[in-house]
mmCIF file of C-alpha atoms in Angstrom:
data_model
loop_
_atom_site.group_PDB
_atom_site.id
_atom_site.type_symbol
_atom_site.label_atom_id
_atom_site.label_comp_id
_atom_site.label_asym_id
_atom_site.label_seq_id
_atom_site.Cartn_x
_atom_site.Cartn_y
_atom_site.Cartn_z
ATOM 1 C CA UNK A 1 -16.425 7.890 27.499
ATOM 2 C CA UNK A 2 -15.522 5.385 25.901
ATOM 3 C CA UNK A 3 -17.143 3.921 22.238
ATOM 4 C CA UNK A 4 -20.074 1.269 22.408
ATOM 5 C CA UNK A 5 -17.598 -0.279 19.686
ATOM 6 C CA UNK A 6 -14.164 -0.251 20.217
ATOM 7 C CA UNK A 7 -11.794 -0.854 17.328
ATOM 8 C CA UNK A 8 -10.300 -4.024 16.431
ATOM 9 C CA UNK A 9 -6.477 -3.807 16.402
ATOM 10 C CA UNK A 10 -5.156 -4.980 12.735
ATOM 11 C CA UNK A 11 -1.689 -5.077 11.609
ATOM 12 C CA UNK A 12 -1.366 -4.458 8.268
ATOM 13 C CA UNK A 13 2.145 -5.377 7.385
ATOM 14 C CA UNK A 14 1.872 -5.637 3.140
ATOM 15 C CA UNK A 15 -0.006 -3.200 0.457
ATOM 16 C CA UNK A 16 -3.718 -4.416 -0.051
ATOM 17 C CA UNK A 17 -4.254 -6.243 -3.065
ATOM 18 C CA UNK A 18 -7.510 -5.549 -4.208
ATOM 19 C CA UNK A 19 -10.212 -2.499 -3.576
ATOM 20 C CA UNK A 20 -12.223 -4.646 -1.084
ATOM 21 C CA UNK A 21 -9.480 -5.126 0.886
ATOM 22 C CA UNK A 22 -7.813 -1.302 0.677
ATOM 23 C CA UNK A 23 -11.458 -0.205 1.766
ATOM 24 C CA UNK A 24 -11.666 -2.773 4.476
ATOM 25 C CA UNK A 25 -8.420 -0.924 6.222
ATOM 26 C CA UNK A 26 -10.162 2.443 5.058
ATOM 27 C CA UNK A 27 -13.672 1.561 7.204
ATOM 28 C CA UNK A 28 -14.367 2.964 10.402
ATOM 29 C CA UNK A 29 -14.983 1.016 13.269
ATOM 30 C CA UNK A 30 -18.454 2.062 13.380
ATOM 31 C CA UNK A 31 -19.631 1.047 9.376
ATOM 32 C CA UNK A 32 -20.103 -2.618 10.577
ATOM 33 C CA UNK A 33 -21.169 -4.540 7.096
ATOM 34 C CA UNK A 34 -24.904 -4.467 6.949
ATOM 35 C CA UNK A 35 -27.285 -7.592 6.715
ATOM 36 C CA UNK A 36 -29.497 -6.785 4.357
ATOM 37 C CA UNK A 37 -32.950 -8.699 4.018
ATOM 38 C CA UNK A 38 -34.220 -10.192 0.625
ATOM 39 C CA UNK A 39 -37.040 -7.860 0.636
ATOM 40 C CA UNK A 40 -34.953 -4.714 0.898
ATOM 41 C CA UNK A 41 -32.767 -6.199 -1.598
ATOM 42 C CA UNK A 42 -35.843 -6.646 -4.029
ATOM 43 C CA UNK A 43 -36.901 -3.026 -3.001
ATOM 44 C CA UNK A 44 -33.424 -1.558 -3.413
ATOM 45 C CA UNK A 45 -33.015 -2.862 -7.104
ATOM 46 C CA UNK A 46 -36.307 -1.527 -7.937
ATOM 47 C CA UNK A 47 -35.586 2.133 -6.892
ATOM 48 C CA UNK A 48 -31.925 1.719 -9.191
ATOM 49 C CA UNK A 49 -33.414 0.051 -11.654
ATOM 50 C CA UNK A 50 -36.478 3.336 -11.771
ATOM 51 C CA UNK A 51 -33.780 5.756 -11.194
ATOM 52 C CA UNK A 52 -30.911 4.970 -13.069
ATOM 53 C CA UNK A 53 -33.548 5.077 -16.058
ATOM 54 C CA UNK A 54 -34.459 8.644 -15.190
ATOM 55 C CA UNK A 55 -30.461 9.560 -14.807
ATOM 56 C CA UNK A 56 -29.773 7.959 -18.756
ATOM 57 C CA UNK A 57 -33.017 10.518 -19.747
ATOM 58 C CA UNK A 58 -31.615 13.722 -17.891
ATOM 59 C CA UNK A 59 -27.993 13.325 -17.088
ATOM 60 C CA UNK A 60 -24.811 13.615 -19.757
ATOM 61 C CA UNK A 61 -22.683 10.673 -19.328
ATOM 62 C CA UNK A 62 -18.827 11.554 -18.889
ATOM 63 C CA UNK A 63 -16.733 10.448 -21.332
ATOM 64 C CA UNK A 64 -13.272 10.756 -22.616
ATOM 65 C CA UNK A 65 -14.646 12.544 -25.748
ATOM 66 C CA UNK A 66 -16.909 14.902 -23.884
ATOM 67 C CA UNK A 67 -15.595 15.637 -20.336
ATOM 68 C CA UNK A 68 -11.803 14.471 -20.871
ATOM 69 C CA UNK A 69 -10.956 15.833 -17.549
ATOM 70 C CA UNK A 70 -13.707 14.517 -15.459
ATOM 71 C CA UNK A 71 -13.064 10.928 -17.609
ATOM 72 C CA UNK A 72 -9.176 11.499 -16.613
ATOM 73 C CA UNK A 73 -10.353 11.890 -12.659
ATOM 74 C CA UNK A 74 -12.595 8.771 -12.537
ATOM 75 C CA UNK A 75 -9.709 6.813 -14.215
ATOM 76 C CA UNK A 76 -7.087 8.115 -12.025
ATOM 77 C CA UNK A 77 -9.407 7.095 -8.769
ATOM 78 C CA UNK A 78 -10.542 3.711 -10.269
ATOM 79 C CA UNK A 79 -6.849 2.942 -10.512
ATOM 80 C CA UNK A 80 -5.993 4.027 -6.964
ATOM 81 C CA UNK A 81 -8.454 2.419 -5.436
ATOM 82 C CA UNK A 82 -7.203 -0.653 -7.214
ATOM 83 C CA UNK A 83 -10.452 -0.828 -9.015
ATOM 84 C CA UNK A 84 -10.642 -3.314 -12.273
ATOM 85 C CA UNK A 85 -13.695 -1.608 -13.322
ATOM 86 C CA UNK A 86 -14.212 2.358 -13.191
ATOM 87 C CA UNK A 87 -18.272 2.719 -12.444
ATOM 88 C CA UNK A 88 -20.465 4.491 -14.726
ATOM 89 C CA UNK A 89 -20.168 8.570 -14.497
ATOM 90 C CA UNK A 90 -23.318 10.942 -15.660
ATOM 91 C CA UNK A 91 -23.365 14.952 -15.048
ATOM 92 C CA UNK A 92 -26.574 16.202 -14.455
ATOM 93 C CA UNK A 93 -28.097 20.027 -13.933
ATOM 94 C CA UNK A 94 -28.044 20.759 -10.535
ATOM 95 C CA UNK A 95 -27.335 23.626 -8.304
ATOM 96 C CA UNK A 96 -27.116 21.389 -5.023
ATOM 97 C CA UNK A 97 -23.090 21.035 -3.978
ATOM 98 C CA UNK A 98 -23.865 16.945 -3.792
ATOM 99 C CA UNK A 99 -22.838 13.413 -5.510
ATOM 100 C CA UNK A 100 -24.652 9.973 -5.010
ATOM 101 C CA UNK A 101 -23.945 6.735 -6.405
ATOM 102 C CA UNK A 102 -26.468 3.575 -7.527
ATOM 103 C CA UNK A 103 -25.663 -0.198 -6.437
ATOM 104 C CA UNK A 104 -25.779 -2.134 -9.670
ATOM 105 C CA UNK A 105 -24.364 -5.648 -9.780
ATOM 106 C CA UNK A 106 -23.471 -5.457 -12.794
ATOM 107 C CA UNK A 107 -21.384 -1.863 -12.640
ATOM 108 C CA UNK A 108 -22.386 1.274 -9.565
ATOM 109 C CA UNK A 109 -23.415 4.345 -11.281
ATOM 110 C CA UNK A 110 -22.407 7.960 -9.934
ATOM 111 C CA UNK A 111 -24.020 11.404 -10.716
ATOM 112 C CA UNK A 112 -22.143 14.982 -9.923
ATOM 113 C CA UNK A 113 -24.474 17.854 -9.706
ATOM 114 C CA UNK A 114 -23.365 20.304 -12.044
ATOM 115 C CA UNK A 115 -22.631 22.872 -9.420
ATOM 116 C CA UNK A 116 -20.249 20.488 -8.027
ATOM 117 C CA UNK A 117 -18.266 20.376 -10.748
ATOM 118 C CA UNK A 118 -18.174 23.744 -11.939
ATOM 119 C CA UNK A 119 -16.830 24.884 -8.049
ATOM 120 C CA UNK A 120 -13.933 22.001 -7.514
ATOM 121 C CA UNK A 121 -10.965 21.687 -9.490
ATOM 122 C CA UNK A 122 -10.136 18.346 -10.826
ATOM 123 C CA UNK A 123 -7.698 17.031 -8.136
ATOM 124 C CA UNK A 124 -10.284 18.361 -5.514
ATOM 125 C CA UNK A 125 -13.053 16.628 -7.602
ATOM 126 C CA UNK A 126 -10.992 13.411 -7.160
ATOM 127 C CA UNK A 127 -11.908 13.383 -3.491
ATOM 128 C CA UNK A 128 -15.734 13.324 -4.561
ATOM 129 C CA UNK A 129 -15.737 10.743 -7.062
ATOM 130 C CA UNK A 130 -13.608 8.327 -4.770
ATOM 131 C CA UNK A 131 -15.990 8.897 -2.187
ATOM 132 C CA UNK A 132 -18.792 7.782 -4.415
ATOM 133 C CA UNK A 133 -16.929 4.858 -4.931
ATOM 134 C CA UNK A 134 -16.543 3.711 -1.910
ATOM 135 C CA UNK A 135 -19.989 3.735 -1.199
ATOM 136 C CA UNK A 136 -20.251 1.614 -3.465
ATOM 137 C CA UNK A 137 -17.528 -1.303 -2.453
ATOM 138 C CA UNK A 138 -18.486 -0.889 0.605
ATOM 139 C CA UNK A 139 -22.245 -1.505 -0.520
ATOM 140 C CA UNK A 140 -23.622 1.061 1.606
ATOM 141 C CA UNK A 141 -27.372 2.942 1.259
ATOM 142 C CA UNK A 142 -28.830 -0.371 0.117
ATOM 143 C CA UNK A 143 -31.336 -0.033 2.990
ATOM 144 C CA UNK A 144 -33.805 2.204 3.075
ATOM 145 C CA UNK A 145 -35.660 3.620 6.729
ATOM 146 C CA UNK A 146 -39.402 2.502 6.769
ATOM 147 C CA UNK A 147 -40.114 2.582 11.086
ATOM 148 C CA UNK A 148 -39.028 4.763 14.168
ATOM 149 C CA UNK A 149 -36.513 1.394 15.207
ATOM 150 C CA UNK A 150 -34.680 1.911 11.784
ATOM 151 C CA UNK A 151 -34.635 5.567 12.360
ATOM 152 C CA UNK A 152 -33.042 5.440 15.842
ATOM 153 C CA UNK A 153 -30.475 2.650 14.543
ATOM 154 C CA UNK A 154 -30.177 3.884 11.114
ATOM 155 C CA UNK A 155 -28.290 7.645 11.616
ATOM 156 C CA UNK A 156 -25.685 5.957 13.582
ATOM 157 C CA UNK A 157 -24.889 3.489 11.124
ATOM 158 C CA UNK A 158 -25.843 6.295 8.158
ATOM 159 C CA UNK A 159 -23.123 8.593 9.442
ATOM 160 C CA UNK A 160 -20.372 5.760 10.017
ATOM 161 C CA UNK A 161 -20.918 4.989 6.573
ATOM 162 C CA UNK A 162 -19.796 9.027 5.558
ATOM 163 C CA UNK A 163 -16.894 8.654 7.394
ATOM 164 C CA UNK A 164 -15.527 5.521 5.764
ATOM 165 C CA UNK A 165 -16.022 7.504 2.143
ATOM 166 C CA UNK A 166 -14.287 10.184 3.842
ATOM 167 C CA UNK A 167 -11.128 8.357 3.826
ATOM 168 C CA UNK A 168 -11.503 6.880 0.205
ATOM 169 C CA UNK A 169 -12.488 10.031 -0.831
ATOM 170 C CA UNK A 170 -8.596 11.091 1.138
ATOM 171 C CA UNK A 171 -6.846 8.235 -0.675
ATOM 172 C CA UNK A 172 -8.742 9.229 -3.958
ATOM 173 C CA UNK A 173 -7.400 12.952 -3.762
ATOM 174 C CA UNK A 174 -4.217 12.082 -2.796
ATOM 175 C CA UNK A 175 -3.859 14.211 -0.032
ATOM 176 C CA UNK A 176 -5.103 15.094 3.172
ATOM 177 C CA UNK A 177 -4.833 19.171 2.042
ATOM 178 C CA UNK A 178 -6.552 18.401 -1.369
ATOM 179 C CA UNK A 179 -10.063 16.152 0.375
ATOM 180 C CA UNK A 180 -10.059 19.173 3.164
ATOM 181 C CA UNK A 181 -10.237 21.508 0.231
ATOM 182 C CA UNK A 182 -12.719 19.835 -1.202
ATOM 183 C CA UNK A 183 -14.433 19.686 2.035
ATOM 184 C CA UNK A 184 -14.030 23.435 2.574
ATOM 185 C CA UNK A 185 -15.029 24.268 -1.112
ATOM 186 C CA UNK A 186 -18.413 22.055 -0.603
ATOM 187 C CA UNK A 187 -19.350 23.670 2.983
ATOM 188 C CA UNK A 188 -18.846 27.191 2.088
ATOM 189 C CA UNK A 189 -20.135 27.057 -1.245
ATOM 190 C CA UNK A 190 -16.808 29.492 -1.632
ATOM 191 C CA UNK A 191 -14.565 29.600 -4.990
ATOM 192 C CA UNK A 192 -11.018 29.904 -5.030
ATOM 193 C CA UNK A 193 -10.853 33.823 -5.980
ATOM 194 C CA UNK A 194 -12.461 34.200 -1.936
ATOM 195 C CA UNK A 195 -10.379 32.728 -0.179
ATOM 196 C CA UNK A 196 -6.620 31.150 1.005
ATOM 197 C CA UNK A 197 -6.506 28.258 2.003
ATOM 198 C CA UNK A 198 -4.094 26.493 5.215
ATOM 199 C CA UNK A 199 -4.987 23.028 6.275
ATOM 200 C CA UNK A 200 -4.002 23.710 9.658
ATOM 201 C CA UNK A 201 -6.013 26.463 10.531
ATOM 202 C CA UNK A 202 -9.143 24.555 9.124
ATOM 203 C CA UNK A 203 -7.864 21.609 11.400
ATOM 204 C CA UNK A 204 -7.537 23.996 14.340
ATOM 205 C CA UNK A 205 -10.711 25.551 13.515
ATOM 206 C CA UNK A 206 -12.735 22.280 13.359
ATOM 207 C CA UNK A 207 -11.390 21.688 16.878
ATOM 208 C CA UNK A 208 -12.217 24.436 18.461
ATOM 209 C CA UNK A 209 -15.530 24.135 17.422
ATOM 210 C CA UNK A 210 -16.300 20.913 18.308
ATOM 211 C CA UNK A 211 -15.099 21.434 21.857
ATOM 212 C CA UNK A 212 -18.091 24.426 22.119
ATOM 213 C CA UNK A 213 -20.748 23.424 24.387
ATOM 214 C CA UNK A 214 -23.859 23.931 23.202
ATOM 215 C CA UNK A 215 -27.295 22.656 21.827
ATOM 216 C CA UNK A 216 -26.684 20.714 18.767
ATOM 217 C CA UNK A 217 -29.470 18.140 18.904
ATOM 218 C CA UNK A 218 -29.451 18.578 14.973
ATOM 219 C CA UNK A 219 -26.295 16.914 14.430
ATOM 220 C CA UNK A 220 -27.803 13.938 16.143
ATOM 221 C CA UNK A 221 -30.570 13.396 13.827
ATOM 222 C CA UNK A 222 -28.612 14.470 10.115
ATOM 223 C CA UNK A 223 -27.737 11.354 8.273
ATOM 224 C CA UNK A 224 -23.896 13.277 7.851
ATOM 225 C CA UNK A 225 -21.511 14.251 10.369
ATOM 226 C CA UNK A 226 -21.172 17.643 10.744
ATOM 227 C CA UNK A 227 -18.706 20.101 9.135
ATOM 228 C CA UNK A 228 -15.921 20.459 12.029
ATOM 229 C CA UNK A 229 -16.424 16.563 12.552
ATOM 230 C CA UNK A 230 -15.509 15.302 9.614
ATOM 231 C CA UNK A 231 -12.915 17.428 8.981
ATOM 232 C CA UNK A 232 -11.131 16.615 12.154
ATOM 233 C CA UNK A 233 -11.847 12.998 11.681
ATOM 234 C CA UNK A 234 -9.981 12.741 8.331
ATOM 235 C CA UNK A 235 -7.080 14.449 9.531
ATOM 236 C CA UNK A 236 -6.955 12.470 12.844
ATOM 237 C CA UNK A 237 -7.171 9.340 10.455
ATOM 238 C CA UNK A 238 -4.333 10.666 8.137
ATOM 239 C CA UNK A 239 -2.490 10.262 11.208
ATOM 240 C CA UNK A 240 -2.587 6.986 12.032
ATOM 241 C CA UNK A 241 -0.543 3.732 11.167
ATOM 242 C CA UNK A 242 -3.726 2.182 8.975
ATOM 243 C CA UNK A 243 -2.168 4.670 6.151
ATOM 244 C CA UNK A 244 1.535 3.513 6.229
ATOM 245 C CA UNK A 245 1.171 0.870 3.557
ATOM 246 C CA UNK A 246 -1.245 2.951 1.176
ATOM 247 C CA UNK A 247 1.428 4.324 -0.710
ATOM 248 C CA UNK A 248 3.625 7.072 0.046
ATOM 249 C CA UNK A 249 1.375 7.841 2.998
ATOM 250 C CA UNK A 250 3.325 7.820 6.755
ATOM 251 C CA UNK A 251 0.646 7.562 9.320
ATOM 252 C CA UNK A 252 2.394 6.353 12.580
ATOM 253 C CA UNK A 253 -0.488 6.252 15.798
ATOM 254 C CA UNK A 254 -1.855 3.179 16.224
ATOM 255 C CA UNK A 255 -5.348 2.846 14.889
ATOM 256 C CA UNK A 256 -7.007 1.325 17.632
ATOM 257 C CA UNK A 257 -5.897 4.239 19.595
ATOM 258 C CA UNK A 258 -7.172 6.778 17.417
ATOM 259 C CA UNK A 259 -10.525 4.961 15.999
ATOM 260 C CA UNK A 260 -11.626 4.987 19.896
ATOM 261 C CA UNK A 261 -10.621 8.880 19.882
ATOM 262 C CA UNK A 262 -12.796 8.864 17.077
ATOM 263 C CA UNK A 263 -15.813 7.216 17.837
ATOM 264 C CA UNK A 264 -15.772 8.900 21.627
ATOM 265 C CA UNK A 265 -16.646 12.283 19.524
ATOM 266 C CA UNK A 266 -18.877 10.223 17.110
ATOM 267 C CA UNK A 267 -20.916 9.338 19.834
ATOM 268 C CA UNK A 268 -20.906 12.913 21.599
ATOM 269 C CA UNK A 269 -22.677 14.453 18.388
ATOM 270 C CA UNK A 270 -25.634 16.090 18.937
ATOM 271 C CA UNK A 271 -25.183 15.235 22.645
ATOM 272 C CA UNK A 272 -24.886 11.252 21.901
ATOM 273 C CA UNK A 273 -28.947 11.492 20.971
ATOM 274 C CA UNK A 274 -28.802 8.592 18.963
ATOM 275 C CA UNK A 275 -26.354 6.397 21.395
ATOM 276 C CA UNK A 276 -28.182 7.490 24.070
ATOM 277 C CA UNK A 277 -31.655 6.226 22.164
ATOM 278 C CA UNK A 278 -29.405 2.783 21.397
ATOM 279 C CA UNK A 279 -28.212 2.542 24.907
ATOM 280 C CA UNK A 280 -31.698 2.939 26.422
ATOM 281 C CA UNK A 281 -33.015 0.135 23.906
ATOM 282 C CA UNK A 282 -30.416 -2.378 25.131
ATOM 283 C CA UNK A 283 -31.113 -1.710 28.628
ATOM 284 C CA UNK A 284 -34.937 -2.128 28.499
ATOM 285 C CA UNK A 285 -34.277 -5.469 26.295
ATOM 286 C CA UNK A 286 -31.868 -6.850 29.249
ATOM 287 C CA UNK A 287 -34.594 -5.662 32.080
ATOM 288 C CA UNK A 288 -37.147 -8.156 30.542
ATOM 289 C CA UNK A 289 -34.792 -10.611 29.908
ATOM 290 C CA UNK A 290 -33.726 -11.060 33.453
ATOM 291 C CA UNK A 291 -36.986 -10.761 34.602
ATOM 292 C CA UNK A 292 -37.976 -13.558 32.290
ATOM 293 C CA UNK A 293 -34.702 -15.750 33.299
ATOM 294 C CA UNK A 294 -35.139 -14.845 37.153
ATOM 295 C CA UNK A 295 -39.031 -15.491 37.561
ATOM 296 C CA UNK A 296 -39.996 -18.183 35.822
ATOM 297 C CA UNK A 297 -40.382 -20.349 39.170
ATOM 298 C CA UNK A 298 -42.319 -17.596 40.269
ATOM 299 C CA UNK A 299 -40.282 -17.098 43.143
ATOM 300 C CA UNK A 300 -37.721 -14.574 42.892
ATOM 301 C CA UNK A 301 -35.228 -15.401 45.449
ATOM 302 C CA UNK A 302 -32.608 -13.153 47.327
ATOM 303 C CA UNK A 303 -29.310 -13.980 45.276
ATOM 304 C CA UNK A 304 -31.435 -13.686 41.900
ATOM 305 C CA UNK A 305 -32.677 -10.225 43.232
ATOM 306 C CA UNK A 306 -28.973 -8.915 44.019
ATOM 307 C CA UNK A 307 -28.312 -10.110 40.203
ATOM 308 C CA UNK A 308 -31.266 -8.042 38.631
ATOM 309 C CA UNK A 309 -30.159 -4.955 40.435
ATOM 310 C CA UNK A 310 -26.359 -5.543 39.373
ATOM 311 C CA UNK A 311 -26.876 -6.063 35.793
ATOM 312 C CA UNK A 312 -29.669 -3.110 35.630
ATOM 313 C CA UNK A 313 -30.143 -1.329 38.773
ATOM 314 C CA UNK A 314 -32.430 -1.003 41.534
ATOM 315 C CA UNK A 315 -35.041 0.857 40.353
ATOM 316 C CA UNK A 316 -35.613 -0.923 36.521
ATOM 317 C CA UNK A 317 -35.445 -4.387 39.209
ATOM 318 C CA UNK A 318 -38.060 -3.080 41.093
ATOM 319 C CA UNK A 319 -40.231 -2.477 38.537
ATOM 320 C CA UNK A 320 -39.503 -4.636 36.135
ATOM 321 C CA UNK A 321 -40.382 -7.484 39.052
ATOM 322 C CA UNK A 322 -43.873 -4.732 40.053
ATOM 323 C CA UNK A 323 -44.990 -5.655 36.217
ATOM 324 C CA UNK A 324 -44.522 -9.088 36.359
ATOM 325 C CA UNK A 325 -46.383 -9.557 39.216
ATOM 326 C CA UNK A 326 -49.546 -7.796 38.224
ATOM 327 C CA UNK A 327 -49.167 -9.019 34.288
ATOM 328 C CA UNK A 328 -47.825 -11.724 34.282
ATOM 329 C CA UNK A 329 -44.550 -13.555 32.225
ATOM 330 C CA UNK A 330 -46.538 -13.644 29.341
ATOM 331 C CA UNK A 331 -47.077 -9.098 29.308
ATOM 332 C CA UNK A 332 -43.004 -9.506 29.922
ATOM 333 C CA UNK A 333 -42.539 -11.569 26.915
ATOM 334 C CA UNK A 334 -44.060 -9.209 24.830
ATOM 335 C CA UNK A 335 -42.225 -6.416 26.290
ATOM 336 C CA UNK A 336 -38.768 -8.181 25.870
ATOM 337 C CA UNK A 337 -39.803 -9.673 22.210
ATOM 338 C CA UNK A 338 -40.579 -5.497 21.056
ATOM 339 C CA UNK A 339 -37.147 -4.457 22.285
ATOM 340 C CA UNK A 340 -35.613 -7.423 20.319
ATOM 341 C CA UNK A 341 -37.041 -7.385 17.234
ATOM 342 C CA UNK A 342 -36.247 -3.182 17.690
ATOM 343 C CA UNK A 343 -32.549 -4.336 17.709
ATOM 344 C CA UNK A 344 -32.914 -6.631 14.445
ATOM 345 C CA UNK A 345 -31.790 -2.665 12.589
ATOM 346 C CA UNK A 346 -28.594 -2.345 15.562
ATOM 347 C CA UNK A 347 -25.175 -3.304 14.799
ATOM 348 C CA UNK A 348 -23.902 -6.754 15.574
ATOM 349 C CA UNK A 349 -21.761 -5.438 18.287
ATOM 350 C CA UNK A 350 -25.138 -3.748 19.805
ATOM 351 C CA UNK A 351 -26.674 -7.160 19.511
ATOM 352 C CA UNK A 352 -23.701 -9.053 21.149
ATOM 353 C CA UNK A 353 -24.454 -6.553 24.497
ATOM 354 C CA UNK A 354 -27.957 -8.550 24.363
ATOM 355 C CA UNK A 355 -25.830 -12.121 24.296
ATOM 356 C CA UNK A 356 -23.134 -10.966 26.595
ATOM 357 C CA UNK A 357 -26.084 -10.020 29.537
ATOM 358 C CA UNK A 358 -28.078 -13.505 28.937
ATOM 359 C CA UNK A 359 -24.423 -15.232 29.486
ATOM 360 C CA UNK A 360 -24.144 -12.861 32.583
ATOM 361 C CA UNK A 361 -27.159 -13.997 33.810
ATOM 362 C CA UNK A 362 -26.472 -17.663 33.278
ATOM 363 C CA UNK A 363 -23.457 -17.083 34.966
ATOM 364 C CA UNK A 364 -24.414 -15.107 37.991
ATOM 365 C CA UNK A 365 -27.774 -17.405 38.225
ATOM 366 C CA UNK A 366 -26.967 -21.118 37.406
ATOM 367 C CA UNK A 367 -30.284 -21.152 35.008
ATOM 368 C CA UNK A 368 -28.859 -22.925 32.170
ATOM 369 C CA UNK A 369 -32.024 -23.777 30.498
ATOM 370 C CA UNK A 370 -34.093 -20.773 31.044
ATOM 371 C CA UNK A 371 -31.080 -18.301 29.583
ATOM 372 C CA UNK A 372 -30.647 -20.888 27.204
ATOM 373 C CA UNK A 373 -34.008 -20.371 26.262
ATOM 374 C CA UNK A 374 -33.712 -16.481 26.144
ATOM 375 C CA UNK A 375 -30.425 -16.840 24.124
ATOM 376 C CA UNK A 376 -32.657 -18.441 21.222
ATOM 377 C CA UNK A 377 -35.276 -16.087 21.483
ATOM 378 C CA UNK A 378 -33.320 -13.286 21.133
ATOM 379 C CA UNK A 379 -31.450 -14.631 18.435
ATOM 380 C CA UNK A 380 -34.240 -15.241 16.532
ATOM 381 C CA UNK A 381 -36.312 -11.977 17.045
ATOM 382 C CA UNK A 382 -32.921 -9.693 16.483
ATOM 383 C CA UNK A 383 -32.265 -11.432 13.120
ATOM 384 C CA UNK A 384 -33.322 -9.354 10.460
ATOM 385 C CA UNK A 385 -36.150 -10.087 8.119
#
């Protein structure tokens, strides 16, 4: 199965000039930049203002005088990521192995839980700090899920963002072994005295686990990819030629091929629940739009019916046209609008499938005016409010 969003082939020949370009090379192909509405931006800004005050009151700022090792880690990561300004760093007492970032216009704020700092070496901590810095550079996490549709489309997006941030953590750590050791310790909670680390063995075990058939629906509903996938995907990316212009890295496999392989496995996580849900919404939207196009004059010709069957399948074509006869085009239009509005939360590539379908209807039916109307309707309803 090919991924819904295949990687665009980009050939990098020179070192990146700044953090934005560096992270553009590291961004996972399914991690599209989000269009965030003004309402969401305002809501997130309020959340950041309140949570920043909480962190200032409950956490301890990382400074050279108080926490020199952690301070040096942050400085090193900022240097490796070509940042002009190092984000603020705080440590908070918390037994969960976690970290987080607040995106502020002046300077991002990163929080490290104390349990994480105690578990990892400074070299391993660099991977985590870089991961959070990466979220800030790529402007992740600004959108809050508030509806079922956002839940469906948001999960793939959030998991894809984690893949991008893991790659930035890899560059920050300086080696695949260090980055994977950090992942292993966070997943297991084990201190160094309790394991013998073997990079190749970990990657092999991750691939073996991912190949096991079984019900892992929970993984498709999580906002973070499962541990074996993260290990495997990071190791795969380290082999890509996108790494070859980033200092000492020597990956040689074409990034487009690597991304397609990672996409396929990404979509299969949890039985592909999110991918199937997205495809179902797209298919239904295309079905209602197709009926609106071919039924406009009240008569469906043999040619128009053949086009419907070819693009949405015989069962959908039969059911949708029967629905139109019984309830009228106003009801069909309402169904189409409902599906299109759900797609306002989808990626631009997913939305592009709707546009392509309408263009195909125009090509095969010749109903140019009606197709242009539907194209206008689709773009309006799929635009984030």
